CSV table of C-alpha atoms and ligand atoms in Angstrom, one decimal:
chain,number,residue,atom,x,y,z
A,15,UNK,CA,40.8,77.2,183.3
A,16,UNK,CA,42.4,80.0,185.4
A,17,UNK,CA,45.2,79.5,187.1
A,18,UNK,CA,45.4,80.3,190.2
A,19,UNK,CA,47.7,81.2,193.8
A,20,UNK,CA,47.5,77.4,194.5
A,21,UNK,CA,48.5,76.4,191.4
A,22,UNK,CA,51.9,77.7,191.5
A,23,UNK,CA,52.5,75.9,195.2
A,24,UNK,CA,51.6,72.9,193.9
A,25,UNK,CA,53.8,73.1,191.1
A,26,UNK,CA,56.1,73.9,193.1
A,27,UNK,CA,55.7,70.5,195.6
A,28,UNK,CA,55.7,68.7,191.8
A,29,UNK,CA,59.2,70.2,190.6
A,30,UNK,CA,57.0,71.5,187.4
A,31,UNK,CA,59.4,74.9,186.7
A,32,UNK,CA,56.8,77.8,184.9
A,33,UNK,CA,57.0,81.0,183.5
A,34,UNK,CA,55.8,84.0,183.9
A,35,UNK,CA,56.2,87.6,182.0
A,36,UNK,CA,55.5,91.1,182.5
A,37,UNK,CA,52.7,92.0,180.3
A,38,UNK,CA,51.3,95.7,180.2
A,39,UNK,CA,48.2,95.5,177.3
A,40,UNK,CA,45.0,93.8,176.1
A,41,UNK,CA,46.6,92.5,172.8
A,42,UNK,CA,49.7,91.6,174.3
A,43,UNK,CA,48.0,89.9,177.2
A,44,UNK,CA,46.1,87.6,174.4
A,45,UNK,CA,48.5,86.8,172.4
A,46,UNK,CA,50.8,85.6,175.9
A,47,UNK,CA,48.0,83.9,177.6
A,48,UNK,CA,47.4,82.1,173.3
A,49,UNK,CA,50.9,80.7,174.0
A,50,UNK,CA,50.0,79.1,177.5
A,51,UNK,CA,52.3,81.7,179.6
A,52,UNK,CA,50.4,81.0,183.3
A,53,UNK,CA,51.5,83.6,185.0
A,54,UNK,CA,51.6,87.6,183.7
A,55,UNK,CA,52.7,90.8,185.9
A,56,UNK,CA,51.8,93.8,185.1
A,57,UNK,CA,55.0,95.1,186.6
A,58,UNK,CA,56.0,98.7,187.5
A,59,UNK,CA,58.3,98.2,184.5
A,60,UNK,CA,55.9,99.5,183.0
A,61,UNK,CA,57.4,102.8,183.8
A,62,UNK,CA,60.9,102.2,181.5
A,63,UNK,CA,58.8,99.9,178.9
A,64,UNK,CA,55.7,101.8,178.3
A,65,UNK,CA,56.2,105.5,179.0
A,66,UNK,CA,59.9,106.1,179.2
A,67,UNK,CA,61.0,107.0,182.6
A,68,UNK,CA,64.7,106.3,183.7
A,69,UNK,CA,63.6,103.9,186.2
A,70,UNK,CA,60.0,102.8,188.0
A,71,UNK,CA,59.9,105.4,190.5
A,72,UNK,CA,56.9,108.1,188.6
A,73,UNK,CA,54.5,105.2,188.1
A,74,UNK,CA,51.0,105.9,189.9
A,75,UNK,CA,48.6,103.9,190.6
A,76,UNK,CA,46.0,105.0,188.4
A,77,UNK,CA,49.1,104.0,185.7
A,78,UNK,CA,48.9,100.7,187.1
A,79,UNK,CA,45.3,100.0,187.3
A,80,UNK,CA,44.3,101.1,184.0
A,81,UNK,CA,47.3,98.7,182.1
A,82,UNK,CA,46.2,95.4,184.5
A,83,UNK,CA,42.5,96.1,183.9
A,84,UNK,CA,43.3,95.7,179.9
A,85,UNK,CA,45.8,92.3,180.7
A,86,UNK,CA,42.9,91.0,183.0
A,87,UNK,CA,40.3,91.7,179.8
A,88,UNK,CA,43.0,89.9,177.6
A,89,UNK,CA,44.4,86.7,179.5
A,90,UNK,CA,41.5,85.1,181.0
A,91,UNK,CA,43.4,81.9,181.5
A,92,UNK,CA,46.6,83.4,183.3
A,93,UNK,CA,47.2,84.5,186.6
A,94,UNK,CA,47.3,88.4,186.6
A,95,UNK,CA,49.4,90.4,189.4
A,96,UNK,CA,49.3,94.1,189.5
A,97,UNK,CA,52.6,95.5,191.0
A,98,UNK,CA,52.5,97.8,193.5
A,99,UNK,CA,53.7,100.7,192.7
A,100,UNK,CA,56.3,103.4,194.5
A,101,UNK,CA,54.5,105.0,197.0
A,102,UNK,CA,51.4,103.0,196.9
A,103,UNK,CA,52.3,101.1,199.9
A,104,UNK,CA,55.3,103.3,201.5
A,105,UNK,CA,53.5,105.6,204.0
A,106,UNK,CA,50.8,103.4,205.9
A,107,UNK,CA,49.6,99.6,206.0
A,108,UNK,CA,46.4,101.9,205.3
A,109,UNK,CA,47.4,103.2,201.5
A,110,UNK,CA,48.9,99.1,201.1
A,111,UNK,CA,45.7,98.0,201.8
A,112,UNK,CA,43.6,100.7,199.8
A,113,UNK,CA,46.1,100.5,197.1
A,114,UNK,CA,45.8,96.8,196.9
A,115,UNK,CA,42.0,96.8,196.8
A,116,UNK,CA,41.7,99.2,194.4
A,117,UNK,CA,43.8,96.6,191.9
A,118,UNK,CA,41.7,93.8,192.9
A,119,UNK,CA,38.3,96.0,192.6
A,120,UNK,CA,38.8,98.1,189.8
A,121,UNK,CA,41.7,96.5,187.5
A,122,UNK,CA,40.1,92.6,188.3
A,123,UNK,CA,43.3,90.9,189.0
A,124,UNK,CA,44.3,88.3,191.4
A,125,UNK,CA,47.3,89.5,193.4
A,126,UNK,CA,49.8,92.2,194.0
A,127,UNK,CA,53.3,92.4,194.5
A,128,UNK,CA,55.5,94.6,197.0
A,129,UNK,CA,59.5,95.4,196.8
A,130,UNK,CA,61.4,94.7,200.1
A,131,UNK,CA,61.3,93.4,203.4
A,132,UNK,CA,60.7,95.4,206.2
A,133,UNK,CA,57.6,97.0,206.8
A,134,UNK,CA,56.4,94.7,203.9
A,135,UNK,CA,56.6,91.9,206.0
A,136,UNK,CA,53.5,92.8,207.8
A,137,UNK,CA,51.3,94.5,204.7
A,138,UNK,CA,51.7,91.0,203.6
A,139,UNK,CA,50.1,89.7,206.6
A,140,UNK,CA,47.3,92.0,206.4
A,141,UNK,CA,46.3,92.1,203.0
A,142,UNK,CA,46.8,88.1,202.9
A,143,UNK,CA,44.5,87.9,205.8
A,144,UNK,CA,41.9,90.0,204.0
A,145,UNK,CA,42.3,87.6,201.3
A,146,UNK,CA,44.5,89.7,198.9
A,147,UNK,CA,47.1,87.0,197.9
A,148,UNK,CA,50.8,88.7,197.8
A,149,UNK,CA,54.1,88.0,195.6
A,150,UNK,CA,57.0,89.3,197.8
A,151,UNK,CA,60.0,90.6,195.4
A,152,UNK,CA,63.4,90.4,197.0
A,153,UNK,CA,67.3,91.3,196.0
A,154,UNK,CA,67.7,93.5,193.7
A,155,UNK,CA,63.8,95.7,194.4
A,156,UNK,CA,64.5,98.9,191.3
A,157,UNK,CA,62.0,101.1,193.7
A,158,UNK,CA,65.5,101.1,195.7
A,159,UNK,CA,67.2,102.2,193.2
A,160,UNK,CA,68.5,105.2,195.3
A,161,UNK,CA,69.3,103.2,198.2
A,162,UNK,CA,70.9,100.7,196.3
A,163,UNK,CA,73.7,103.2,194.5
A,164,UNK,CA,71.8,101.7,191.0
A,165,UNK,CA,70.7,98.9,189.4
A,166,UNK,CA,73.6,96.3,191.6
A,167,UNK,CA,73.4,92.9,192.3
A,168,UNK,CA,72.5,92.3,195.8
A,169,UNK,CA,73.2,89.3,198.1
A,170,UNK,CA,76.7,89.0,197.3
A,171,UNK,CA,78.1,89.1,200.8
A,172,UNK,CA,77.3,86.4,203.3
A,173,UNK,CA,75.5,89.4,205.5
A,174,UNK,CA,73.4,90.7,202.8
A,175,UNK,CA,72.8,86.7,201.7
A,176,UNK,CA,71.4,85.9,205.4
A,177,UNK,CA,69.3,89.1,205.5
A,178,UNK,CA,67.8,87.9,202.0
A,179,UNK,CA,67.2,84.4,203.0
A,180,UNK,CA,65.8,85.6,206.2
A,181,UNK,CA,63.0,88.0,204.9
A,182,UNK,CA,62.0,84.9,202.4
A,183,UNK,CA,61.4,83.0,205.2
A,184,UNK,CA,59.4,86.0,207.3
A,185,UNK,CA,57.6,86.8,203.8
A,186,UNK,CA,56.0,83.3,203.8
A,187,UNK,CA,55.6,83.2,207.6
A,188,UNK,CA,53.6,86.0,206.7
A,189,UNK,CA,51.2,84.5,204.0
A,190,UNK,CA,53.5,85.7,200.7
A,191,UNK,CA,52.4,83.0,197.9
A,192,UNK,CA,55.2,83.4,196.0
A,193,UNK,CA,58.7,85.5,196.0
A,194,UNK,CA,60.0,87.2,193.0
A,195,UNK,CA,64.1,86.8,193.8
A,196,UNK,CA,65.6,89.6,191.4
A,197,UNK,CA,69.6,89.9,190.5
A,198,UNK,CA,70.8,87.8,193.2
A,199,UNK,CA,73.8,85.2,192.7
A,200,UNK,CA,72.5,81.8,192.0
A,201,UNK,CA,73.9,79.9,194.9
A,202,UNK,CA,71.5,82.3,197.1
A,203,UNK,CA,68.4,81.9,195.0
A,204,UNK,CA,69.0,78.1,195.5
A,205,UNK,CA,69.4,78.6,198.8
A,206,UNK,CA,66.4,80.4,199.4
A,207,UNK,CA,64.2,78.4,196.9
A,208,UNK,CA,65.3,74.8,198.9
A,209,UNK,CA,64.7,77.0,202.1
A,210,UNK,CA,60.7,78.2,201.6
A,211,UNK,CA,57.8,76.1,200.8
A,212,UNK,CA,56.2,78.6,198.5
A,213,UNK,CA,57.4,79.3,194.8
A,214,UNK,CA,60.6,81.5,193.9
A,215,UNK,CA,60.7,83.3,190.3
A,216,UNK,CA,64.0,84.1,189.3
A,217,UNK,CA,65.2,87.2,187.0
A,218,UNK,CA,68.9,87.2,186.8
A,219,UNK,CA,69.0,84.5,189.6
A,220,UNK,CA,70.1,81.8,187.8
A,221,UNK,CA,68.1,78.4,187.1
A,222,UNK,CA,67.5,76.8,190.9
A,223,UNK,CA,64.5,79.0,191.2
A,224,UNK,CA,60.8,77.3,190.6
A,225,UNK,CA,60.1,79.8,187.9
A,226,UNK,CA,61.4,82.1,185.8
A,227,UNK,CA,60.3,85.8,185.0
A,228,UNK,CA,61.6,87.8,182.4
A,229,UNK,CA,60.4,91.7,181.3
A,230,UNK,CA,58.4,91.0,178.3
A,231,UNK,CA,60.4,94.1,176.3
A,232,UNK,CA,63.7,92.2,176.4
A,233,UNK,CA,62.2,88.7,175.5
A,234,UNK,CA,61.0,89.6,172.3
A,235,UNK,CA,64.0,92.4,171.5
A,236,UNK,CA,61.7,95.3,171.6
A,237,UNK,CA,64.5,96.7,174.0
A,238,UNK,CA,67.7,97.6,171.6
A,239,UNK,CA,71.1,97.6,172.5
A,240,UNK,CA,73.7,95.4,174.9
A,241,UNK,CA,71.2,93.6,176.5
A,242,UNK,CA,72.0,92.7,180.7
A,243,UNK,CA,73.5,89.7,181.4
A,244,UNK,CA,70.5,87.8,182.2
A,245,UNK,CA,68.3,88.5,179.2
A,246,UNK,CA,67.5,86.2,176.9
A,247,UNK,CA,66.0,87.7,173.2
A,248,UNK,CA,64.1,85.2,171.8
A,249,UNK,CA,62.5,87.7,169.0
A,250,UNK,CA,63.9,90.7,167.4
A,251,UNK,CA,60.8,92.8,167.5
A,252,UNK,CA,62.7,96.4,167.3
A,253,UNK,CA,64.1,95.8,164.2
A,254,UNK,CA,61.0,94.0,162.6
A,255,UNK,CA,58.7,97.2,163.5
A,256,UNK,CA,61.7,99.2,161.9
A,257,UNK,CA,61.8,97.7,158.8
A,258,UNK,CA,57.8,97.3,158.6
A,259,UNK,CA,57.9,101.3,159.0
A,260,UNK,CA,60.3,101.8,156.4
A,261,UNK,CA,58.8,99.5,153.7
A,262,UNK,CA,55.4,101.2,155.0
A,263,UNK,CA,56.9,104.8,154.1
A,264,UNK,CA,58.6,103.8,151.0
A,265,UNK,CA,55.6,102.1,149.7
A,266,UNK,CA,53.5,105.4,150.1
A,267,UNK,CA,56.2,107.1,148.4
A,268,UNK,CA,56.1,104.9,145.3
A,269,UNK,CA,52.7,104.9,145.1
A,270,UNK,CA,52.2,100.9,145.4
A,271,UNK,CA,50.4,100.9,148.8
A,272,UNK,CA,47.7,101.2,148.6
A,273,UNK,CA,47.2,98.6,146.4
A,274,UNK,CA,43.4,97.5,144.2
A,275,UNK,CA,43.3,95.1,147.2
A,276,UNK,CA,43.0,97.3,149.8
A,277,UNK,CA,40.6,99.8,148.1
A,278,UNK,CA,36.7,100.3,148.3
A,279,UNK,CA,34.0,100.7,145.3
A,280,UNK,CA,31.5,102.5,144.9
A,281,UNK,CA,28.1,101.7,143.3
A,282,UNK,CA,29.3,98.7,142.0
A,283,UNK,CA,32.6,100.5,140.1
A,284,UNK,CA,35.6,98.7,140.7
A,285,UNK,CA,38.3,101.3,142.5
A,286,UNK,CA,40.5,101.1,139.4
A,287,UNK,CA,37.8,102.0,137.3
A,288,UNK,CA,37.0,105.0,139.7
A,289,UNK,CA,39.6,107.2,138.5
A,290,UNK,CA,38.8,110.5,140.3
A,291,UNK,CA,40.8,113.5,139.2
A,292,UNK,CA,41.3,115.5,142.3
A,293,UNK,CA,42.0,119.2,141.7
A,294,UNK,CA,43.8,122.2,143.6
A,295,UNK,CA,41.4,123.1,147.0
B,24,KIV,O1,58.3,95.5,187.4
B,24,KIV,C1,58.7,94.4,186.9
B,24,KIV,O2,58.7,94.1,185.7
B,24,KIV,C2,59.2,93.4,187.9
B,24,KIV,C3,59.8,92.2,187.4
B,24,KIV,C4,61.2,92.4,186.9
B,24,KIV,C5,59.8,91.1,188.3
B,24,KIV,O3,59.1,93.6,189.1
């Protein structure tokens, strides 16, 4: 079965904490939605992850589609979210709507997610009313990187903490299904989780939140380096693909891959029997 919107509220009213992970591929997708992972976003992390900006902010839309459309093909039991991108919704509730369709037409997933309050607020009420479900993201939002001086905690004074907690409560006034609630303190994302009916998913907001999201890069340690504070590796991937590429190169170089095992005959001829001399071109 597919989860769904409704799942997660209920969940919620249960006290049943999930996960969810950012996911950007067909593979990956399998193997996360193999492991029982009910929720994936195809976040604009994508960006940093998959094609090496500094931060989110040159990810398009056709970036976005294309990667959800290949997690949608590869989890068909998980919930897929395609996140909207910078500029997809900034200009007019036109382009959020357009933009949004365009995920749930072309890419096939379920639901979208916006940065900020805002403006935001009412996008969410139209595309919810259209029946384009919405994930509000809230705290620290990376397509306000520039606003935000950099990649800062947020909520940390009591103002900022009321402005937070009050566009939570005006994001599911407005028909949000669930709020991402990203680099906050934890005594706020408790706050705002025991203040709104619908779902919260922490990342870097402590453990009071309903769920917890984390960017599928830094889970498995395909990100190297001092991890931040929040992230948990639970694989060493980076250094796994390293050694595999060395042994892979030395092997070539000594001559022992390939091996018999891995060759084809021909005409019945065993490879080893084969021997073919290969002159100068
Ligand atoms: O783009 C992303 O990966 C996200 C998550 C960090 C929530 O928005």
């Amino acid at each position: 079965m597919t989860t769904n919107v409704r799942d997660l509220r209920k969940w919620k009213t249960e006290g049943t904490k999930f996960t969810m992970l950012t996911c950007y591929d067909y593979s990956t997708a399998r193997w996360l939605d193999r492991a029982g992972i009910p929720v994936l976003l195809v976040g604009d992390s994508l960006g940093t992850t998959m094609l090496g900006y500094p931060d989110t902010l040159s990810v398009t839309m056709d970036d976005m589609v294309r990667h959800s459309g290949a997690v949608v093909r590869g989890a068909p039991g998980a919930l897929v979210i395609g996140d909207m991108p910078f500029m997809a919704y900034h200009a007019s509730a036109e382009d959020a709507i357009r933009n949004a369709g365009r995920f749930l037409q072309e890419a096939r997933v379920s639901a979208v997610k916006m940065e900020g309050g805002g403006r935001v607020i009412e996008y969410t009420k139209q595309l919810t009313a259209m029946g384009i479900p919405v994930m509000g993201h809230l705290g620290l939002t990376p397509q306000f990187v520039h606003q935000l001086g950099g990649f800062k905690v947020q909520g940390k004074t009591e103002a900022q903490a009321e402005r937070i907690l009050a566009d939570a409560k005006a994001l599911e006034e407005a028909g949000a299904f669930s709020l991402v609630l990203e680099g906050v303190p934890s005594i706020l994302a408790g706050r705002v989780t025991s203040s709104v009916h619908i779902p919260t998913i922490g990342i870097g907001a402590g453990p009071q939140t309903d769920g917890q999201v984390l960017v599928f890069h830094d889970f498995v340690g395909l990100t190297t380096g001092k991890a931040p504070k929040f992230v948990k590796r639970y694989a060493n991937l980076a250094d796994d693909i390293t050694r595999a590429a060395q042994e892979f190169a030395d092997e070539v170089r000594k001559g022992t891959f390939p091996g018999p095992e891995h060759e084809y005959s021909a005409n019945g001829v065993k490879p080893s029997a084969q021997e073919v001399k290969y002159g100068a071109p």
